[in-house]
Coordinates of C-alpha atoms in Angstrom, one line a residue:
Chain A
M289 CA 0.0 0.0 0.0
R290 CA 2.9 2.3 0.8
L291 CA 4.3 1.8 -2.7
L292 CA 0.9 2.4 -4.2
A293 CA 0.6 5.7 -2.3
T294 CA 4.1 6.8 -3.3
E295 CA 3.3 6.1 -7.0
C296 CA 0.0 8.0 -6.7
R297 CA 1.9 11.0 -5.3
R298 CA 4.4 10.8 -8.2
V299 CA 1.5 10.8 -10.7
L300 CA -0.2 13.6 -8.9
R301 CA 2.9 15.8 -9.0
S302 CA 3.7 15.1 -12.7
L303 CA 3.0 17.8 -15.3
P304 CA 1.4 15.4 -17.7
Y305 CA -1.2 14.6 -15.1
L306 CA -2.0 18.3 -14.7
I307 CA -2.3 18.6 -18.5
F308 CA -4.6 15.6 -18.4
I309 CA -6.9 17.3 -15.8
A310 CA -7.0 20.5 -17.9
A311 CA -7.8 18.6 -21.1
L312 CA -10.5 16.6 -19.3
L313 CA -12.2 19.7 -18.0
L314 CA -11.9 21.4 -21.4
M315 CA -13.4 18.4 -23.2
Y316 CA -16.2 18.3 -20.5
V317 CA -17.0 22.0 -20.9
T318 CA -16.5 22.7 -24.6
N319 CA -18.0 19.4 -25.9
Y320 CA -20.1 17.5 -23.4
R321 CA -21.6 20.5 -21.7
A322 CA -21.9 22.5 -24.9
D323 CA -23.4 19.8 -27.1
G324 CA -24.8 17.0 -25.2
L325 CA -27.0 18.6 -22.6
E326 CA -30.3 19.6 -24.2
K327 CA -33.2 19.0 -21.9
L328 CA -35.4 16.0 -22.8
Q329 CA -38.7 17.0 -24.4
K330 CA -41.7 14.7 -24.5
P331 CA -42.6 14.4 -28.2
S332 CA -45.9 16.0 -29.1
P333 CA -48.1 15.1 -32.1
N334 CA -47.7 17.1 -35.3
Q335 CA -44.1 18.2 -34.6
A336 CA -42.3 19.3 -37.8
S337 CA -39.7 16.6 -37.3
Y338 CA -38.8 13.9 -34.9
G339 CA -35.3 13.3 -36.3
M340 CA -34.0 10.5 -38.5
K341 CA -33.5 6.8 -37.9
E342 CA -31.5 4.1 -39.6
V343 CA -33.3 1.1 -41.0
E344 CA -32.1 -1.8 -43.0
L345 CA -35.0 -2.0 -45.5
P346 CA -34.1 -3.2 -49.0
E347 CA -36.8 -1.1 -50.6
V348 CA -35.4 2.0 -48.9
I349 CA -31.7 1.3 -49.4
M350 CA -31.4 -0.2 -52.9
P351 CA -32.9 2.5 -55.1
V352 CA -31.1 5.4 -53.4
A353 CA -27.7 3.6 -53.4
I354 CA -28.0 2.5 -57.0
Q355 CA -29.0 6.1 -58.0
M356 CA -26.0 7.5 -56.2
L357 CA -23.7 5.0 -57.8
Q358 CA -25.0 5.9 -61.3
M359 CA -24.3 9.5 -60.5
E360 CA -20.7 8.9 -59.3
F361 CA -20.1 6.6 -62.2
A362 CA -21.2 9.2 -64.7
N363 CA -18.7 11.7 -63.2
N364 CA -16.0 9.1 -62.5
S365 CA -15.7 10.6 -59.0
Y366 CA -16.4 8.3 -56.1
T367 CA -16.5 9.6 -52.5
A368 CA -14.8 7.4 -50.0
Y369 CA -13.8 7.6 -46.4
P370 CA -10.7 5.4 -46.0
Y371 CA -10.0 5.4 -42.2
G372 CA -12.8 8.0 -41.8
F373 CA -11.2 10.7 -44.0
Y374 CA -12.8 12.2 -47.1
K375 CA -11.2 11.2 -50.4
T376 CA -12.4 11.4 -54.0
V377 CA -11.5 8.4 -56.0
V378 CA -11.0 8.6 -59.8
L379 CA -11.0 5.2 -61.5
S380 CA -8.9 4.1 -64.4
E381 CA -10.6 3.2 -67.7
A382 CA -10.3 -0.6 -67.0
K383 CA -11.9 -0.2 -63.5
Q384 CA -14.6 2.0 -64.9
R385 CA -15.5 -0.8 -67.4
E386 CA -15.7 -3.2 -64.5
M387 CA -17.8 -0.7 -62.6
A388 CA -20.1 -0.5 -65.6
E389 CA -20.7 -4.3 -65.5
H390 CA -21.6 -4.1 -61.8
L391 CA -23.9 -1.2 -62.5
A392 CA -25.6 -3.0 -65.4
L393 CA -26.2 -6.0 -63.1
L394 CA -27.7 -3.7 -60.4
T395 CA -30.0 -1.8 -62.8
E396 CA -31.0 -4.4 -65.4
A397 CA -31.6 -7.2 -62.9
S398 CA -33.2 -4.7 -60.5
P399 CA -36.7 -6.2 -60.3
S400 CA -35.4 -9.7 -59.6
L401 CA -32.3 -8.7 -57.6
S402 CA -32.3 -10.0 -54.1
Y403 CA -31.0 -7.9 -51.2
E404 CA -28.2 -10.4 -50.6
Q405 CA -27.1 -10.2 -54.3
F406 CA -27.3 -6.4 -54.0
K407 CA -25.1 -6.4 -50.9
Q408 CA -22.6 -8.7 -52.5
T409 CA -22.4 -6.5 -55.7
M410 CA -22.0 -3.4 -53.6
E411 CA -19.2 -5.1 -51.6
Q412 CA -17.4 -5.7 -55.0
V413 CA -18.1 -2.0 -56.0
D414 CA -16.6 -0.9 -52.7
Q415 CA -13.5 -3.0 -53.3
L416 CA -13.1 -1.6 -56.8
I417 CA -13.2 1.9 -55.3
G418 CA -10.5 0.9 -52.8
G419 CA -12.6 0.4 -49.7
G420 CA -14.2 2.9 -47.3
S421 CA -16.8 4.0 -50.0
Q422 CA -20.5 4.7 -49.4
Y423 CA -21.3 1.2 -50.7
G424 CA -19.2 -0.8 -48.2
E425 CA -20.7 -2.7 -45.3
S426 CA -19.9 0.1 -42.8
F427 CA -21.6 2.9 -44.6
L428 CA -24.3 1.3 -46.8
V429 CA -27.1 1.2 -44.2
S430 CA -26.1 4.3 -42.3
N431 CA -25.9 6.3 -45.6
F432 CA -28.9 5.1 -47.5
G433 CA -31.1 3.6 -44.8
Q434 CA -32.1 6.9 -43.2
V435 CA -35.8 7.5 -42.9
P436 CA -37.7 10.1 -40.8
K437 CA -38.8 9.0 -37.4
S438 CA -42.6 8.8 -36.8
Y439 CA -44.4 10.2 -33.7
E440 CA -44.6 6.6 -32.4
D441 CA -40.9 6.1 -32.9
A442 CA -40.2 9.3 -30.9
Q443 CA -42.6 8.3 -28.2
R444 CA -40.9 4.9 -27.9
D445 CA -37.4 6.5 -27.7
Y446 CA -38.6 8.9 -25.0
A447 CA -40.2 6.0 -23.0
A448 CA -37.0 4.0 -23.2
I449 CA -35.0 6.9 -21.8
I450 CA -37.4 7.4 -19.0
E451 CA -38.0 3.7 -18.1
Q452 CA -34.7 1.9 -19.1
D453 CA -32.1 4.7 -18.7
H454 CA -33.9 6.5 -15.9
I455 CA -32.8 9.7 -17.7
S456 CA -29.2 9.8 -16.3
G457 CA -28.2 6.7 -18.2
A458 CA -28.8 8.5 -21.5
Y459 CA -26.6 11.4 -20.5
A460 CA -24.0 9.1 -19.0
R461 CA -23.5 7.5 -22.4
I462 CA -22.7 10.8 -24.1
F463 CA -20.4 11.6 -21.1
A464 CA -18.6 8.3 -21.6
D465 CA -18.4 9.0 -25.3
Y466 CA -16.6 12.3 -24.9
I467 CA -14.5 11.5 -21.9
G468 CA -13.5 8.2 -23.6
I469 CA -11.8 10.3 -26.3
I470 CA -9.5 11.8 -23.6
A471 CA -9.2 8.5 -21.7
G472 CA -8.2 6.8 -24.9
L473 CA -5.1 8.8 -25.4
L474 CA -3.8 10.9 -22.5
P475 CA -3.0 8.1 -20.0
A476 CA -0.3 6.9 -22.4
F477 CA 1.5 10.2 -21.9
I478 CA 1.2 10.0 -18.1
T479 CA 2.6 6.5 -18.1
A480 CA 5.4 7.2 -20.5
A481 CA 6.5 10.4 -18.6
L482 CA 6.6 8.5 -15.3
A483 CA 8.8 5.7 -16.7
L484 CA 11.1 8.1 -18.6
R485 CA 11.4 10.3 -15.5
D486 CA 12.6 7.2 -13.5
R487 CA 15.3 6.7 -16.1
K488 CA 16.3 10.4 -16.1
D489 CA 16.4 10.6 -12.3
G490 CA 18.5 7.4 -12.2
L491 CA 15.8 5.7 -10.2
Y492 CA 16.3 2.4 -11.9
E493 CA 19.9 2.2 -10.7
N494 CA 18.6 2.5 -7.2
L495 CA 15.6 0.3 -7.6
Y496 CA 17.0 -2.6 -9.6
P497 CA 19.2 -4.0 -6.9
R498 CA 16.5 -3.7 -4.2
S499 CA 14.6 -6.7 -2.9
I500 CA 11.2 -5.4 -4.0
R501 CA 9.5 -7.8 -6.4
S502 CA 9.1 -6.7 -10.0
W503 CA 5.4 -7.6 -10.1
R504 CA 4.8 -5.5 -7.0
F505 CA 6.5 -2.5 -8.4
I506 CA 4.8 -2.7 -11.8
A507 CA 1.4 -3.5 -10.3
S508 CA 1.6 -0.6 -7.9
R509 CA 2.6 1.8 -10.7
Y510 CA -0.1 0.5 -13.0
A511 CA -2.8 0.7 -10.3
A512 CA -1.7 4.2 -9.3
I513 CA -2.0 5.5 -12.9
A514 CA -5.4 3.8 -13.4
A515 CA -6.7 5.1 -10.1
M516 CA -5.4 8.6 -10.5
V517 CA -6.8 8.8 -14.1
M518 CA -10.2 7.5 -12.9
L519 CA -10.3 9.8 -9.9
P520 CA -11.3 13.1 -11.7
I521 CA -13.6 11.1 -14.0
L522 CA -15.5 9.7 -11.1
L523 CA -15.6 13.2 -9.5
L524 CA -17.1 14.6 -12.7
S525 CA -19.5 11.6 -12.6
G526 CA -20.6 12.6 -9.2
Y527 CA -21.1 16.2 -10.2
E528 CA -23.0 15.2 -13.3
T529 CA -25.3 13.0 -11.3
Y530 CA -26.1 16.0 -9.1
A531 CA -26.6 18.2 -12.2
I532 CA -29.0 15.8 -13.8
A533 CA -30.9 15.3 -10.6
S534 CA -31.3 19.1 -10.3
S535 CA -32.5 19.4 -13.9
Y536 CA -35.1 16.7 -13.5
P537 CA -36.4 17.1 -9.9
E538 CA -39.7 15.6 -10.7
Q539 CA -38.3 12.4 -12.2
M540 CA -36.7 9.3 -10.6
I541 CA -33.2 9.2 -12.0
D542 CA -30.5 6.4 -11.8
Y543 CA -28.1 7.8 -9.3
F544 CA -25.4 5.3 -10.2
A545 CA -25.6 5.6 -14.0
F546 CA -22.6 7.8 -14.4
F547 CA -20.5 5.7 -12.1
K548 CA -21.6 2.5 -13.8
Y549 CA -20.7 3.9 -17.3
S550 CA -17.4 5.3 -16.0
L551 CA -16.3 2.1 -14.5
G552 CA -17.8 -0.3 -17.0
W553 CA -17.1 1.7 -20.2
L554 CA -14.2 4.0 -19.5
L555 CA -12.1 2.0 -17.0
P556 CA -11.2 -0.8 -19.6
T557 CA -10.1 2.0 -22.0
V558 CA -7.9 3.6 -19.4
L559 CA -6.5 0.1 -18.4
V560 CA -5.5 -0.9 -21.9
V561 CA -4.0 2.5 -22.9
A562 CA -1.9 2.6 -19.7
A563 CA -0.8 -1.0 -20.0
A564 CA 0.2 -0.6 -23.7
S565 CA 2.2 2.5 -22.9
L566 CA 3.8 0.9 -19.8
L567 CA 4.9 -2.1 -21.8
I568 CA 6.3 -0.1 -24.7
T569 CA 8.1 2.4 -22.5
E570 CA 9.6 -0.1 -20.2
W571 CA 10.8 -2.1 -23.1
S572 CA 12.1 0.6 -25.4
G573 CA 13.2 3.2 -22.9
T574 CA 11.9 5.9 -25.3
A575 CA 8.8 8.0 -25.8
I576 CA 7.8 6.0 -28.8
A577 CA 4.7 4.7 -26.9
V578 CA 3.0 8.1 -27.2
A579 CA 3.5 8.2 -31.0
L580 CA 2.1 4.7 -31.3
Q581 CA -0.8 5.4 -29.0
F582 CA -1.6 8.6 -30.9
A583 CA -1.7 6.6 -34.2
W584 CA -4.0 3.9 -32.6
W585 CA -6.2 6.6 -31.0
F586 CA -6.5 8.5 -34.3
M587 CA -7.3 5.5 -36.4
T588 CA -9.9 4.3 -33.9
L589 CA -11.5 7.7 -33.8
M590 CA -11.7 7.8 -37.6
V591 CA -12.8 4.2 -38.1
G592 CA -15.4 4.7 -35.4
I593 CA -17.2 7.6 -37.3
P594 CA -19.8 5.3 -39.0
F595 CA -20.7 3.9 -35.6
I596 CA -20.9 7.2 -33.8
D597 CA -24.6 6.8 -33.0
G598 CA -23.8 3.8 -30.8
G599 CA -24.8 0.2 -30.6
K600 CA -21.9 -1.2 -32.6
P601 CA -18.8 -1.3 -30.6
G602 CA -17.1 -3.9 -32.8
L603 CA -13.4 -4.1 -31.8
L604 CA -13.1 -0.3 -31.1
Y605 CA -11.2 0.2 -27.9
M606 CA -13.0 3.6 -27.6
P607 CA -16.7 2.6 -28.3
R608 CA -18.8 5.5 -29.6
H609 CA -22.3 6.7 -28.6
N610 CA -22.7 10.4 -29.5
A611 CA -26.4 10.7 -29.2
L612 CA -28.8 11.4 -26.4
G613 CA -30.9 8.3 -26.2
N614 CA -30.7 5.6 -28.8
T615 CA -31.4 3.4 -25.9
E616 CA -32.8 0.5 -27.9
L617 CA -29.8 0.7 -30.3
F618 CA -27.5 0.5 -27.3
A619 CA -29.5 -2.4 -25.7
A620 CA -29.3 -4.3 -29.0
G621 CA -25.5 -4.1 -29.0
L622 CA -25.1 -4.5 -25.2
E623 CA -23.8 -8.1 -25.4
D624 CA -21.1 -7.1 -28.0
F625 CA -20.3 -4.1 -25.8
I626 CA -19.8 -6.2 -22.7
W627 CA -17.5 -8.6 -24.7
N628 CA -15.6 -5.7 -26.1
R629 CA -14.9 -4.3 -22.6
L630 CA -14.0 -7.7 -21.2
L631 CA -11.6 -8.2 -24.1
Y632 CA -9.7 -5.0 -23.5
A633 CA -9.7 -5.5 -19.7
A634 CA -8.2 -9.0 -20.3
L635 CA -5.7 -7.6 -22.9
S636 CA -4.5 -5.0 -20.4
L637 CA -3.8 -7.7 -17.8
V638 CA -1.8 -9.7 -20.4
L639 CA 0.2 -6.5 -21.3
V640 CA 1.0 -5.8 -17.7
A641 CA 2.1 -9.4 -17.2
V642 CA 4.5 -9.1 -20.2
T643 CA 5.7 -5.8 -18.7
V644 CA 6.6 -7.5 -15.4
V645 CA 8.6 -10.2 -17.3
I646 CA 10.5 -7.4 -19.2
Y647 CA 11.1 -5.5 -16.1
E648 CA 12.4 -8.6 -14.3
K649 CA 14.8 -9.3 -17.3
K650 CA 16.0 -5.7 -17.3
R651 CA 16.9 -6.0 -13.6
R652 CA 18.9 -9.0 -14.6
G653 CA 20.8 -7.1 -17.2
M654 CA 18.7 -7.0 -20.4
R655 CA 19.2 -3.9 -22.4
S656 CA 16.3 -1.6 -23.3
G657 CA 15.3 -1.3 -27.0
R658 CA 16.9 2.1 -27.1
D659 CA 20.2 0.9 -25.7
W660 CA 20.2 -2.1 -27.9
L661 CA 19.7 0.0 -31.0
A662 CA 22.3 2.6 -29.9
Q663 CA 24.9 -0.2 -29.4
R664 CA 24.1 -1.7 -32.8
L665 CA 24.5 1.7 -34.5
A666 CA 27.7 2.4 -32.7
H667 CA 29.0 -1.1 -33.6
R668 CA 28.2 -0.4 -37.3
R669 CA 29.9 3.0 -37.2
S670 CA 33.0 1.5 -35.8
Chain B
M212 CA 36.4 34.8 -37.4
G213 CA 33.4 34.9 -39.8
E214 CA 34.6 32.0 -42.0
I215 CA 35.9 30.0 -39.0
G216 CA 32.6 30.7 -37.1
L217 CA 30.6 29.6 -40.1
R218 CA 32.7 26.4 -40.5
K219 CA 32.3 25.6 -36.9
G220 CA 28.6 26.2 -37.0
W221 CA 28.3 24.0 -40.0
H222 CA 30.3 21.3 -38.3
I223 CA 28.1 21.4 -35.2
A224 CA 25.0 21.4 -37.3
V225 CA 26.1 18.4 -39.3
L226 CA 27.0 16.4 -36.2
N227 CA 23.7 17.3 -34.5
I228 CA 21.7 16.3 -37.6
R229 CA 23.6 13.1 -37.9
H230 CA 23.2 12.0 -34.3
F231 CA 19.9 13.5 -33.3
A232 CA 17.8 14.8 -36.2
L233 CA 18.0 12.0 -38.7
P234 CA 15.7 9.6 -36.9
H235 CA 13.1 12.3 -36.7
I236 CA 13.5 13.2 -40.4
G237 CA 13.0 9.5 -41.1
L238 CA 9.8 9.6 -39.0
C239 CA 8.5 12.5 -41.1
L240 CA 9.2 10.5 -44.3
L241 CA 7.4 7.6 -42.8
L242 CA 4.4 9.8 -42.1
F243 CA 4.4 11.0 -45.7
G244 CA 4.6 7.3 -46.7
I245 CA 1.5 6.5 -44.6
C246 CA -0.3 9.4 -46.2
H247 CA 0.6 7.9 -49.6
V248 CA -0.8 4.5 -48.6
L249 CA -4.0 6.0 -47.2
F250 CA -4.8 8.6 -49.8
G251 CA -2.4 8.1 -52.7
S252 CA -0.5 11.0 -54.1
S253 CA -1.6 11.5 -57.7
R254 CA -4.6 13.5 -59.0
L255 CA -5.9 14.2 -55.5
D256 CA -8.6 16.9 -55.4
S257 CA -8.3 20.0 -53.2
Q258 CA -10.3 18.6 -50.4
T259 CA -8.3 15.4 -50.1
V260 CA -5.1 17.5 -50.3
M261 CA -6.4 19.7 -47.4
T262 CA -7.1 16.5 -45.4
V263 CA -3.6 15.1 -45.9
L264 CA -1.9 18.4 -45.1
Q265 CA -4.1 19.6 -42.2
Y266 CA -4.4 16.3 -40.4
F267 CA -1.2 14.5 -41.1
A268 CA 1.6 16.8 -42.6
V269 CA 1.2 19.3 -39.7
L270 CA 2.5 16.7 -37.3
T271 CA 6.0 17.0 -38.8
G272 CA 6.3 20.2 -36.8
V273 CA 5.9 18.3 -33.6
I274 CA 8.3 15.5 -34.7
L275 CA 11.1 17.9 -35.8
L276 CA 10.9 20.7 -33.3
T277 CA 10.0 19.1 -29.9
P278 CA 13.3 17.2 -29.4
L279 CA 15.5 20.2 -29.9
T280 CA 16.5 20.1 -26.2
A281 CA 16.2 16.3 -25.9
P282 CA 19.8 15.4 -26.5
E283 CA 20.7 16.8 -23.1
Q284 CA 18.4 14.3 -21.3
T285 CA 19.8 14.8 -17.9
S286 CA 20.8 17.8 -15.9
E287 CA 24.4 16.4 -15.8
L288 CA 24.6 16.4 -19.6
E289 CA 23.1 19.9 -19.7
Q290 CA 25.8 21.0 -17.3
L291 CA 28.5 19.4 -19.4
M292 CA 27.2 21.2 -22.5
R293 CA 27.6 24.5 -20.6
T294 CA 31.2 23.9 -19.8
K295 CA 32.1 23.7 -23.5
A296 CA 33.8 26.6 -25.3
T297 CA 30.9 26.9 -27.8
S298 CA 27.9 28.3 -26.0
Y299 CA 24.9 26.1 -25.4
A300 CA 22.7 29.0 -26.7
Y301 CA 24.6 28.9 -30.0
V302 CA 24.1 25.1 -30.3
L303 CA 20.3 25.4 -29.5
L304 CA 20.0 28.2 -32.1
L305 CA 21.7 26.1 -34.7
R306 CA 19.3 23.2 -33.9
A307 CA 16.3 25.5 -34.2
I308 CA 17.5 26.9 -37.6
Y309 CA 18.2 23.6 -39.2
S310 CA 15.0 22.1 -37.8
L311 CA 12.9 24.9 -39.3
I312 CA 14.8 24.5 -42.6
A313 CA 14.3 20.8 -42.6
L314 CA 10.6 21.3 -41.8
S315 CA 10.2 23.8 -44.7
L316 CA 12.1 21.5 -47.1
L317 CA 10.2 18.4 -46.1
L318 CA 6.8 20.1 -46.5
G319 CA 7.9 21.9 -49.6
G320 CA 9.2 18.6 -51.1
Y321 CA 6.0 16.8 -50.3
G322 CA 4.0 19.6 -51.7
G323 CA 6.1 19.6 -54.8
L324 CA 5.6 15.9 -55.2
L325 CA 1.8 16.2 -54.9
Y326 CA 1.9 19.1 -57.4
G327 CA 4.1 17.1 -59.8
L328 CA 1.6 14.2 -59.6
D329 CA -1.2 16.4 -60.7
S330 CA -2.9 16.9 -57.3
A331 CA -4.8 20.1 -56.6
I332 CA -2.3 21.7 -54.2
E333 CA -1.9 25.5 -53.9
L334 CA 0.9 27.5 -52.4
P335 CA -1.2 29.2 -49.7
T336 CA -2.4 25.8 -48.5
L337 CA 1.1 24.6 -48.2
A338 CA 2.2 27.8 -46.4
G339 CA -0.7 27.4 -44.0
T340 CA 0.4 23.9 -43.3
L341 CA 3.9 25.1 -42.5
A342 CA 2.4 27.8 -40.2
T343 CA 0.3 25.2 -38.2
A344 CA 3.3 22.8 -38.1
V345 CA 5.4 25.6 -36.5
L346 CA 2.6 26.3 -34.0
L347 CA 2.2 22.7 -32.9
G348 CA 6.0 22.2 -32.8
G349 CA 6.7 25.5 -31.1
L350 CA 4.1 24.9 -28.4
S351 CA 5.4 21.4 -27.8
L352 CA 9.0 22.6 -27.7
L353 CA 8.2 25.3 -25.2
V354 CA 6.5 23.0 -22.8
A355 CA 9.2 20.4 -23.2
A356 CA 11.9 23.0 -22.5
V357 CA 10.2 24.5 -19.5
S358 CA 9.2 21.2 -17.9
H359 CA 12.4 19.3 -18.9
Q360 CA 10.0 16.5 -20.1
V361 CA 9.8 15.8 -23.8
V362 CA 6.6 13.8 -23.2
A363 CA 4.9 16.8 -21.6
G364 CA 5.7 18.7 -24.8
Y365 CA 4.2 16.1 -27.1
M366 CA 1.2 15.9 -24.8
S367 CA 0.5 19.7 -25.1
A368 CA 0.5 19.4 -28.9
A369 CA -1.7 16.4 -28.7
V370 CA -4.2 18.2 -26.5
L371 CA -4.4 21.2 -28.8
Y372 CA -4.8 18.8 -31.8
M373 CA -7.5 16.9 -30.0
L374 CA -9.4 20.0 -28.9
A375 CA -9.2 21.4 -32.4
L376 CA -10.8 18.2 -33.7
F377 CA -13.7 18.5 -31.3
A378 CA -14.1 22.2 -30.4
G379 CA -13.6 23.4 -34.0
E380 CA -14.5 27.1 -34.3
R381 CA -14.7 27.6 -30.5
L382 CA -10.9 27.7 -30.5
G383 CA -10.9 31.0 -32.5
V384 CA -7.7 31.6 -34.3
F385 CA -6.2 28.4 -32.9
Q386 CA -8.6 26.3 -34.9
L387 CA -6.3 24.0 -36.8
F388 CA -8.6 22.4 -39.3
A389 CA -10.3 24.6 -41.9
T390 CA -13.4 23.1 -43.4
G391 CA -13.5 25.4 -46.4
K392 CA -11.0 28.0 -47.4
I393 CA -7.9 28.5 -45.3
S394 CA -8.1 31.7 -43.2
Y395 CA -4.9 33.6 -43.8
S396 CA -5.2 35.6 -40.6
D397 CA -5.5 32.4 -38.6
K398 CA -2.4 31.0 -40.3
L399 CA -0.5 34.2 -39.6
W400 CA -1.4 33.8 -35.9
H401 CA -0.2 30.2 -36.0
A402 CA 3.2 31.1 -37.5
A403 CA 3.6 34.1 -35.1
V404 CA 2.7 32.2 -31.9
G405 CA 4.7 29.2 -33.1
L406 CA 7.8 31.3 -33.6
A407 CA 7.2 33.1 -30.3
C408 CA 7.1 29.8 -28.5
I409 CA 10.4 28.6 -30.2
T410 CA 12.0 31.9 -29.2
A411 CA 10.7 31.7 -25.6
A412 CA 11.9 28.1 -25.3
L413 CA 15.4 29.1 -26.5
I414 CA 15.6 32.1 -24.2
Y415 CA 14.4 30.0 -21.3
K416 CA 17.1 27.5 -21.9
C417 CA 19.8 30.2 -22.4
K418 CA 18.8 32.0 -19.3
R419 CA 19.2 28.8 -17.3
S420 CA 22.6 28.3 -18.7
S421 CA 23.9 31.8 -17.8

């Protein structure tokens, strides 16, 4: 416990931790508070709009998607989002001819074309464009399956927020979505800074010969980082619970929703980010972990854009749910979500175990990746 | 003195580039390689070029400028540097100059490559990218120099990048990613603040050495 307390103090006094707190508060104020906090309104009949919903209905998707493909084919300009980024693809003549064949199949066989055949052809179209197009699996339904919500749909959504989420659950998901973006990157910096600081201060030279067990030291450090990162998140959760309770004094809210989402949703993200950074920094002795984590974070953020409305966590280590409500969508994907979170929690434990092994070997004389590389380079030069 | 001083400066710069800057220049080339794999390089339209430059190429500023003070990783090494006949401030200034030149050449070279491959790149877009790269790199360098932690420097640039992704126009002139046309006044601010940060970082380090 004393070691854990020492490590907590070291995290607390580090500049990256203060930057983390500042970034957390900025994200909370400029995004969650600014965007996600509209007050729930009970839908009333004859409203101009109730928003849109995504449906996988062949009669909705097929004609619109085929029409869009015809238009893009005529201009030889296909919009794609490889890794979430906009890109215009211009096909070669040979590929355009291949596209014409696909298009002919889609239009000429249209009356007898089954939805399965349509999806298979669209998958081939997507591959021809180079992936990430509007016709690929990720975008097909979300792009072309949008229909206006009816009054009944809106009523059902509202009832789900009141009865299943007890209001606060719906807000807690947006909270977890925004805070997850911070938790998915910045703990890597805190971890790397701490390990590199040890090296700079010559702590390893003092620590390696001591009798303290490697697993105790690594576990204490890891637990300290996870606990200190989660601390301000849990404090914000408490404040948000109070804010939601004050906004809906007449309703029965779930007082534990923010805590449940923080621990069930955000903690595995924090654990895996800290574990990956700890492992890479202990092994390499460099700050390369932050570059690798930045790349992982950025790709996940961009790949996650089609799933931003929630309900489809897939293998994203930062699941998305940037909508107030969508309770039924979230419930439909809950089992996948739980597996996703368990997977990353388990992965983080494996990474920590590997870190302990590396740390132990370093105590027995193994060189860090950095020293190994430096020696190889020096050897080549000489 | 002039010729000898120049020769000495050149010698120091070459040694620093060989020992410290080359891996970072390599990392920038790797970043351009990733851009090529993700987006291609030929016949890109202006929006794709903007995406590549604004989201990816600007990171070269952080890669090249942040580690300017990193070679002196410990205070002992920093003390050792200060005992040398050549002043530490002079070495830092040389590093800043060659890093800025390398940044301009790398971005210019990449822009030239895109242009040569028939992509819709314009000079103001490229200059704007350089300005934002200087801002991110300058901020990162300043924090790294003041805190003596290179990771804290990288983190400050990452936080600005992250906030720009999500807060957008709420960041005012520090909005990094233009959705339509590039705002020249914003880019001037980026360059000015970036250069001010680099200057402040060098002054801070020199003051500590005196």
